[in-house]
Each structure stands twice: as C-alpha cells, then as structure tokens.
CSV table of C-alpha atoms in Angstrom, one decimal:
chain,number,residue,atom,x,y,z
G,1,UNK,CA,-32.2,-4.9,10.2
G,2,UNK,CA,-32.0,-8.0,7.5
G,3,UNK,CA,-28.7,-8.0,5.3
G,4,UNK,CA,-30.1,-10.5,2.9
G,5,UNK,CA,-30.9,-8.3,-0.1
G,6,UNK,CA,-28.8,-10.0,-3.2
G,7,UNK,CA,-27.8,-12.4,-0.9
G,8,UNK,CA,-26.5,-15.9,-2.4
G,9,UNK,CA,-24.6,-18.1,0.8
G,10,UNK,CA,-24.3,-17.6,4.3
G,11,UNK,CA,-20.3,-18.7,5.9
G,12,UNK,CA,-20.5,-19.9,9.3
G,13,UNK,CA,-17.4,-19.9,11.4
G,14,UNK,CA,-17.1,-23.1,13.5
G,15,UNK,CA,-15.3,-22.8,16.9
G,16,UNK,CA,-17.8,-20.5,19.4
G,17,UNK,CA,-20.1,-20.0,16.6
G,18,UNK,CA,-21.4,-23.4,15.6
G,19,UNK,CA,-20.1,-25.7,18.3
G,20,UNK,CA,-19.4,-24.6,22.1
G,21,UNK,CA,-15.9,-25.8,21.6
G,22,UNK,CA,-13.6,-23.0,22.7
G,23,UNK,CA,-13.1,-24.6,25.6
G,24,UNK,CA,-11.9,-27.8,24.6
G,25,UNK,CA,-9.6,-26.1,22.6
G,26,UNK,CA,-8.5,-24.3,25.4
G,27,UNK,CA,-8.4,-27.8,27.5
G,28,UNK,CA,-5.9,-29.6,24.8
G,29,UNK,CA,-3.5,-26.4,24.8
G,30,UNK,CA,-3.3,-26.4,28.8
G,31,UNK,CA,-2.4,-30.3,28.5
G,32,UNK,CA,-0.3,-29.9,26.1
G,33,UNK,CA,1.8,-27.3,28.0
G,34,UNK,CA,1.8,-29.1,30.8
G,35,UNK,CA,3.0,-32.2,28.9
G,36,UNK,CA,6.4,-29.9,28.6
G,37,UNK,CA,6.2,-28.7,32.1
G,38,UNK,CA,4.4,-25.5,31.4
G,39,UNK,CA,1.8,-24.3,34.2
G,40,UNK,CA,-1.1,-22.2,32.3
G,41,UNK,CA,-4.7,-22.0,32.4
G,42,UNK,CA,-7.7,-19.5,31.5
G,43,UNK,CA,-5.6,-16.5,31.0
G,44,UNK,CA,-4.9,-17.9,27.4
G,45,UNK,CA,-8.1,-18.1,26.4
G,46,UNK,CA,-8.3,-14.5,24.9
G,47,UNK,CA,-4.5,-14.9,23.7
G,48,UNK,CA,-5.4,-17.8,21.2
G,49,UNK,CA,-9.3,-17.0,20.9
G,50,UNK,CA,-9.8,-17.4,16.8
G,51,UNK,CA,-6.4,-18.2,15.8
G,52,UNK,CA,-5.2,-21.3,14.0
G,53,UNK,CA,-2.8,-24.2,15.7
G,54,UNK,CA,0.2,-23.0,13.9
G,55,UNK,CA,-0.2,-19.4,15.2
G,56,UNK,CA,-0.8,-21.0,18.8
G,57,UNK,CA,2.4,-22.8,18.5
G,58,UNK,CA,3.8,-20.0,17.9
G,59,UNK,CA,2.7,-17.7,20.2
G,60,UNK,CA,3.6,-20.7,22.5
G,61,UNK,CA,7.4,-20.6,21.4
G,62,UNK,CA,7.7,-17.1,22.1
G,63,UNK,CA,6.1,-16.8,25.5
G,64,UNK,CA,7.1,-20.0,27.2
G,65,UNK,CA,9.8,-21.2,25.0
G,66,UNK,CA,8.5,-23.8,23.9
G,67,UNK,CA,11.1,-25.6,21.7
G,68,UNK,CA,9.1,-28.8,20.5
G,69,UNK,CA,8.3,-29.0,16.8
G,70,UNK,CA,4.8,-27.7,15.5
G,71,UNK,CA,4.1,-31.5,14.1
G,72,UNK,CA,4.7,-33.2,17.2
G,73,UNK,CA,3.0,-30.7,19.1
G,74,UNK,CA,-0.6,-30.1,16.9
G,75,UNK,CA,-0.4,-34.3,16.8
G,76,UNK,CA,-0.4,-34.6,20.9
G,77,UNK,CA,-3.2,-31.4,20.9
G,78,UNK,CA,-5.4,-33.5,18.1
G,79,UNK,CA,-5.5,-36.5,20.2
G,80,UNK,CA,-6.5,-35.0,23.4
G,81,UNK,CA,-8.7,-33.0,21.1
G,82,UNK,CA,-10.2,-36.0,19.3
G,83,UNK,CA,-10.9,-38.3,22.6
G,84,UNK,CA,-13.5,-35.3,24.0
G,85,UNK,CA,-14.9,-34.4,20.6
G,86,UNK,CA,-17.6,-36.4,20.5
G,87,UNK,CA,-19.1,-34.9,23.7
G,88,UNK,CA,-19.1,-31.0,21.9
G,89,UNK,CA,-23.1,-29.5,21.7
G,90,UNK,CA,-24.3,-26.6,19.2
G,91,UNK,CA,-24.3,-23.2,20.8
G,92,UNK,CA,-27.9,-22.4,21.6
G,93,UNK,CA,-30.2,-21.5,18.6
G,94,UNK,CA,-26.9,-22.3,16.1
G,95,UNK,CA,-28.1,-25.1,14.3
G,96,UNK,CA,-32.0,-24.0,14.5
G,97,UNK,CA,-30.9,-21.1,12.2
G,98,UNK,CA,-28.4,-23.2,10.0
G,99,UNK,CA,-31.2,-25.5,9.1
G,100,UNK,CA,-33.6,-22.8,8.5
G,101,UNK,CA,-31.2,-21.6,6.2
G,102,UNK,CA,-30.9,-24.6,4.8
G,103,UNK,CA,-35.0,-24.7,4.4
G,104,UNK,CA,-35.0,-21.6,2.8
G,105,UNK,CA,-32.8,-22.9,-0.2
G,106,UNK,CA,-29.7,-20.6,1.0
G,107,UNK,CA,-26.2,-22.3,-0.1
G,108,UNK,CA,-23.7,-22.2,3.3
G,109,UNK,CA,-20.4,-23.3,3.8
G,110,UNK,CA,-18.6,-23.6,6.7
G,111,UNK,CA,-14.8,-22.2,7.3
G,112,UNK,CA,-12.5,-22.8,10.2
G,113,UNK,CA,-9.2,-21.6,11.1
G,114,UNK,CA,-9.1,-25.7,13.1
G,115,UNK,CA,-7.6,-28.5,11.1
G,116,UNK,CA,-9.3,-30.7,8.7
G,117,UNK,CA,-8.8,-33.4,11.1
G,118,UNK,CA,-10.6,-31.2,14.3
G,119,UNK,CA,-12.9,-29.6,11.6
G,120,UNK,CA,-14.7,-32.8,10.6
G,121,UNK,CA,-14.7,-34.4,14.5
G,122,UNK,CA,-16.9,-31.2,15.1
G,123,UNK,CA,-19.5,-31.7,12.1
G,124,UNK,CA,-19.7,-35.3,13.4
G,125,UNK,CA,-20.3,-34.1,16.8
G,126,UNK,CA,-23.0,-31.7,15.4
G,127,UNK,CA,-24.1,-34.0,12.9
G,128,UNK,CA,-23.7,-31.7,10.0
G,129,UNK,CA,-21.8,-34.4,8.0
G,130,UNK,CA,-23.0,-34.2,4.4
G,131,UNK,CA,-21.5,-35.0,1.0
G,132,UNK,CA,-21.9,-31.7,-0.6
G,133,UNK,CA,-21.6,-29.1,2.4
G,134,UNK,CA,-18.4,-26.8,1.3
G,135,UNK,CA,-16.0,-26.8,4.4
G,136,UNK,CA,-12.7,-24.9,4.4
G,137,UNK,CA,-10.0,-25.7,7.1
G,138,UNK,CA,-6.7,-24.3,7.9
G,139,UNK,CA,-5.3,-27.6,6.1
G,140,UNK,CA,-6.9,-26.0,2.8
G,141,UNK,CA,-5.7,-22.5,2.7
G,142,UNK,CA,-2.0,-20.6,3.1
G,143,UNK,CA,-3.0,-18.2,5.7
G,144,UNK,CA,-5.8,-18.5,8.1
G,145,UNK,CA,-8.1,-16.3,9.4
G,146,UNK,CA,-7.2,-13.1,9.8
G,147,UNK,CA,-6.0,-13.3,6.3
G,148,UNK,CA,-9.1,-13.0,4.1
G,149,UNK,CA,-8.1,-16.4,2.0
G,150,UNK,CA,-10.1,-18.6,4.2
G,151,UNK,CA,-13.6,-16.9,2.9
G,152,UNK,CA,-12.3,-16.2,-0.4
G,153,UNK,CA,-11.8,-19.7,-0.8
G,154,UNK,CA,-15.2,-21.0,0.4
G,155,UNK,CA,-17.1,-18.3,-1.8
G,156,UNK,CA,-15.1,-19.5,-5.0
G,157,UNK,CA,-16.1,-23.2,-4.5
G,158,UNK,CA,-19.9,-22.1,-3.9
G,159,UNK,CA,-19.3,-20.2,-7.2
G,160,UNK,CA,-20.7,-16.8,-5.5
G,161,UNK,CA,-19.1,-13.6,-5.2
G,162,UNK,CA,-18.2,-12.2,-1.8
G,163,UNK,CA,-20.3,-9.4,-2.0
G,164,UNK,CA,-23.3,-11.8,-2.3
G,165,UNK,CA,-22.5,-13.6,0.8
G,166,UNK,CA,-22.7,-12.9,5.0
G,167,UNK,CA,-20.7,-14.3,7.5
G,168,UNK,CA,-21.3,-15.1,10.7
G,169,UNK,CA,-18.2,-14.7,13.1
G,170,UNK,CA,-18.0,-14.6,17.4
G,171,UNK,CA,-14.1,-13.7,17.3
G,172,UNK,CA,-12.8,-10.4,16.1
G,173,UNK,CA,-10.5,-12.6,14.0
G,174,UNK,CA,-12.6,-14.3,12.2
G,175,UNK,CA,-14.9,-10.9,11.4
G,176,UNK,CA,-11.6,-9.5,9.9
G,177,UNK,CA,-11.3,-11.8,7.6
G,178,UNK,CA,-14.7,-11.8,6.4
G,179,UNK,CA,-14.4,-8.3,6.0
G,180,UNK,CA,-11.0,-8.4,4.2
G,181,UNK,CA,-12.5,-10.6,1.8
G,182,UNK,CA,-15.4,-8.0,1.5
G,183,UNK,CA,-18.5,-9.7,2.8
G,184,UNK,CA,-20.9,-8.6,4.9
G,185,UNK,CA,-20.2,-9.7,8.3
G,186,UNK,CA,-22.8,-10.4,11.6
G,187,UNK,CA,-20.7,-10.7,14.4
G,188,UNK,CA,-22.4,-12.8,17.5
G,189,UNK,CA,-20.6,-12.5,20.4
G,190,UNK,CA,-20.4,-15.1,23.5
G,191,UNK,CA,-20.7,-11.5,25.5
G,192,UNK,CA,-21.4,-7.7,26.0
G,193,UNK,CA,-17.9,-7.2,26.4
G,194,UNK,CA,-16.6,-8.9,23.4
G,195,UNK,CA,-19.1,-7.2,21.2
G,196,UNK,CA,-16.9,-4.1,21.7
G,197,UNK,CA,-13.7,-5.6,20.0
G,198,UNK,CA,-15.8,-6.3,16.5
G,199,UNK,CA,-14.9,-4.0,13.8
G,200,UNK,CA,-17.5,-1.3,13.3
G,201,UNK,CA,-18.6,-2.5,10.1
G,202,UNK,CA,-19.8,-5.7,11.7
G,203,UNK,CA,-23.5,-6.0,12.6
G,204,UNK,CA,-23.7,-7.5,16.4
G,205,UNK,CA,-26.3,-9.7,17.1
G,206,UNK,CA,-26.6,-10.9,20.7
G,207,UNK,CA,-28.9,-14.3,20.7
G,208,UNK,CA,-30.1,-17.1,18.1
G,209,UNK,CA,-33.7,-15.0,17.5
G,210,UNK,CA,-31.6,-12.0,16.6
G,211,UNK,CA,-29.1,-13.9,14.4
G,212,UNK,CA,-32.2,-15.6,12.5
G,213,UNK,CA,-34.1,-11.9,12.1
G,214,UNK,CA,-30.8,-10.3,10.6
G,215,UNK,CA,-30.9,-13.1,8.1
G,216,UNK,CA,-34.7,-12.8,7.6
G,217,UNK,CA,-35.3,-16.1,8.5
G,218,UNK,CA,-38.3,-17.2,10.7
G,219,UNK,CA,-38.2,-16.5,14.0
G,220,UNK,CA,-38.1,-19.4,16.1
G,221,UNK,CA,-37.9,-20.0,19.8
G,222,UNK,CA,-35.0,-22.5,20.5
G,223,UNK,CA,-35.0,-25.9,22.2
C-alpha cells in the first residue's frame, strides 16, 4: 500500500534508519562508562535506542550514578564518536530510496535526536552533504524525539504541513514523534521483533524494496 497521495516531503530519521550507526553509539556510551569505572555492554542498547544524549546522561545518572556533568560527558562521547565516524555505511537499500526520492522531485529533510556535531559527521560519512538539504538535530530543538517538536520543526522550514509529509522511523521513539506531530509514519524496523513495539498507526515495512513500494517509488534491487 503507497501513502503518497497529497504527499509534499518525506523526513528520514538518521541513526538505524539512514546510517548503520546504532552501534557506534552504543560503542562511545560503553567507553564512556567505563572511563568512570562503570562495567556495561549490550544490555543498554534497547535502554537508549532513539533517545537523545541528554536523556542518556540521564538515564546514566540514575542507574549507575553517574555524577559527571552532561557537558563534559557528551564532549568525551563526541570524540570517541567522531574518530570512528568516518567508517559508518548506509543501511542496505537506504540511500537507493533517498535518491529515488530525490529523482522524483520529492522535498526531504532529515531529523535526528544526535547532535549537530554527530549529525553532520554522519551525512559526511554518507555523503549526503548538501547546501540546501533541511537537517534538524537535538541542538535545534527544546525537546527531542519523543516530543513531536523535532518533525514540526523540519516540516515548517520545508514550508509543508505535517499532514502532507511521511516519516520514516526504525525506533518506536522516533515513530511517536512523528505521529504526535501528525504525519504519516512508515516504521522499518532492524527486526520482526521490534516491529511489534511500533504504534499501530505505523505502517511496517520490513526491507529497502518494501520501503520504496510504500512510497511509490521504483522498485529497485539494491547494491
């Protein structure tokens, strides 16, 4: 089923949906820890999945005690960050479908609950640098993603209204917000089981080809 009747901009999430850099930002958080003496590993991943660095801190404070400020802390997370950025690939079939997009005249905007600073290492790592793309990162809003200001924002500067846009969203966070803001939302997951945490008005789509028919796009077969 396509959802792009009256349909004006697509709004990509970055982190798992774009790039393959979930774990990276799991990698940073598990040194940082450790920088303060804190064993952790894997088990955090679903614990931080879609959230921004300040609700990480956070979370971080109140489950290991962690007493260092959030400055220090996101600066020591954005170098370690920073150093492996430039090895981070596109998820299979993302960019194929973001450029056929772009082919078919469709405005998009990208918006991220990362940093400016991490935001724009991963469009240089996916080489989607460009003058005029409209980005939004957690250093341009007051609340990130769940809050729905994140996608308000980005459909205000592409001058559309939220009802004329989709979003596309592999955290249950993320897919909130989108539909807070009141856009229609696909939801690809990085798996089965995380398809069942989506809200139900999300439309799951489970590979690149599937993303790309939802959006009536061509149909492609991916490198």
């Amino acid at each position: 089923m396509t959802l792009t009747r009256n349909i004006k901009a697509i709004l990509w999430d970055m982190d798992g949906t774009l790039a393959e850099s979930e774990a990276l930002h799991l990698h940073t958080l598990v040194r940082a820890l450790a920088y303060h003496g804190i064993e952790a590993g894997d088990e955090l991943h679903p614990l931080i999945f879609g959230k921004t660095g300040q609700q990480v801190h956070t979370l971080c404070c109140e489950r290991f005690g962690l007493s260092t400020d959030f400055g220090a802390w996101s600066a020591f997370r954005a170098r370690c960050y920073l150093e492996a950025a430039p090895s981070i690939r596109p998820r299979a079939g993302a960019l194929d479908v973001y450029h056929a997009a772009k082919s078919a005249g469709i405005a998009q905007a990208i918006v991220s609950n990362s940093s400016r600073m991490l935001l724009e290492a991963n469009l240089a790592a996916l080489g989607l640098q460009e003058p005029q793309l409209v980005t939004v990162s957690a250093n341009d809003v007051r609340a990130g993603k769940p809050d729905p200001e994140p996608y308000q924002r980005a459909a205000w500067l592409l001058r559309v209204n939220p009802e004329e846009t989709i979003a596309i969203e592999d955290s249950p966070t993320g897919a909130l917000a989108a539909i807070a803001a009141g856009m229609r939302l696909l939801a690809w997951p990085q798996d089965e089981a995380g398809a069942a945490l989506f809200h139900p008005a999300a439309q799951i789509v489970r590979s690149a080809q599937e993303l790309a028919a939802a959006l009536d796009l061509p149909l492609f077969t991916t490198s």
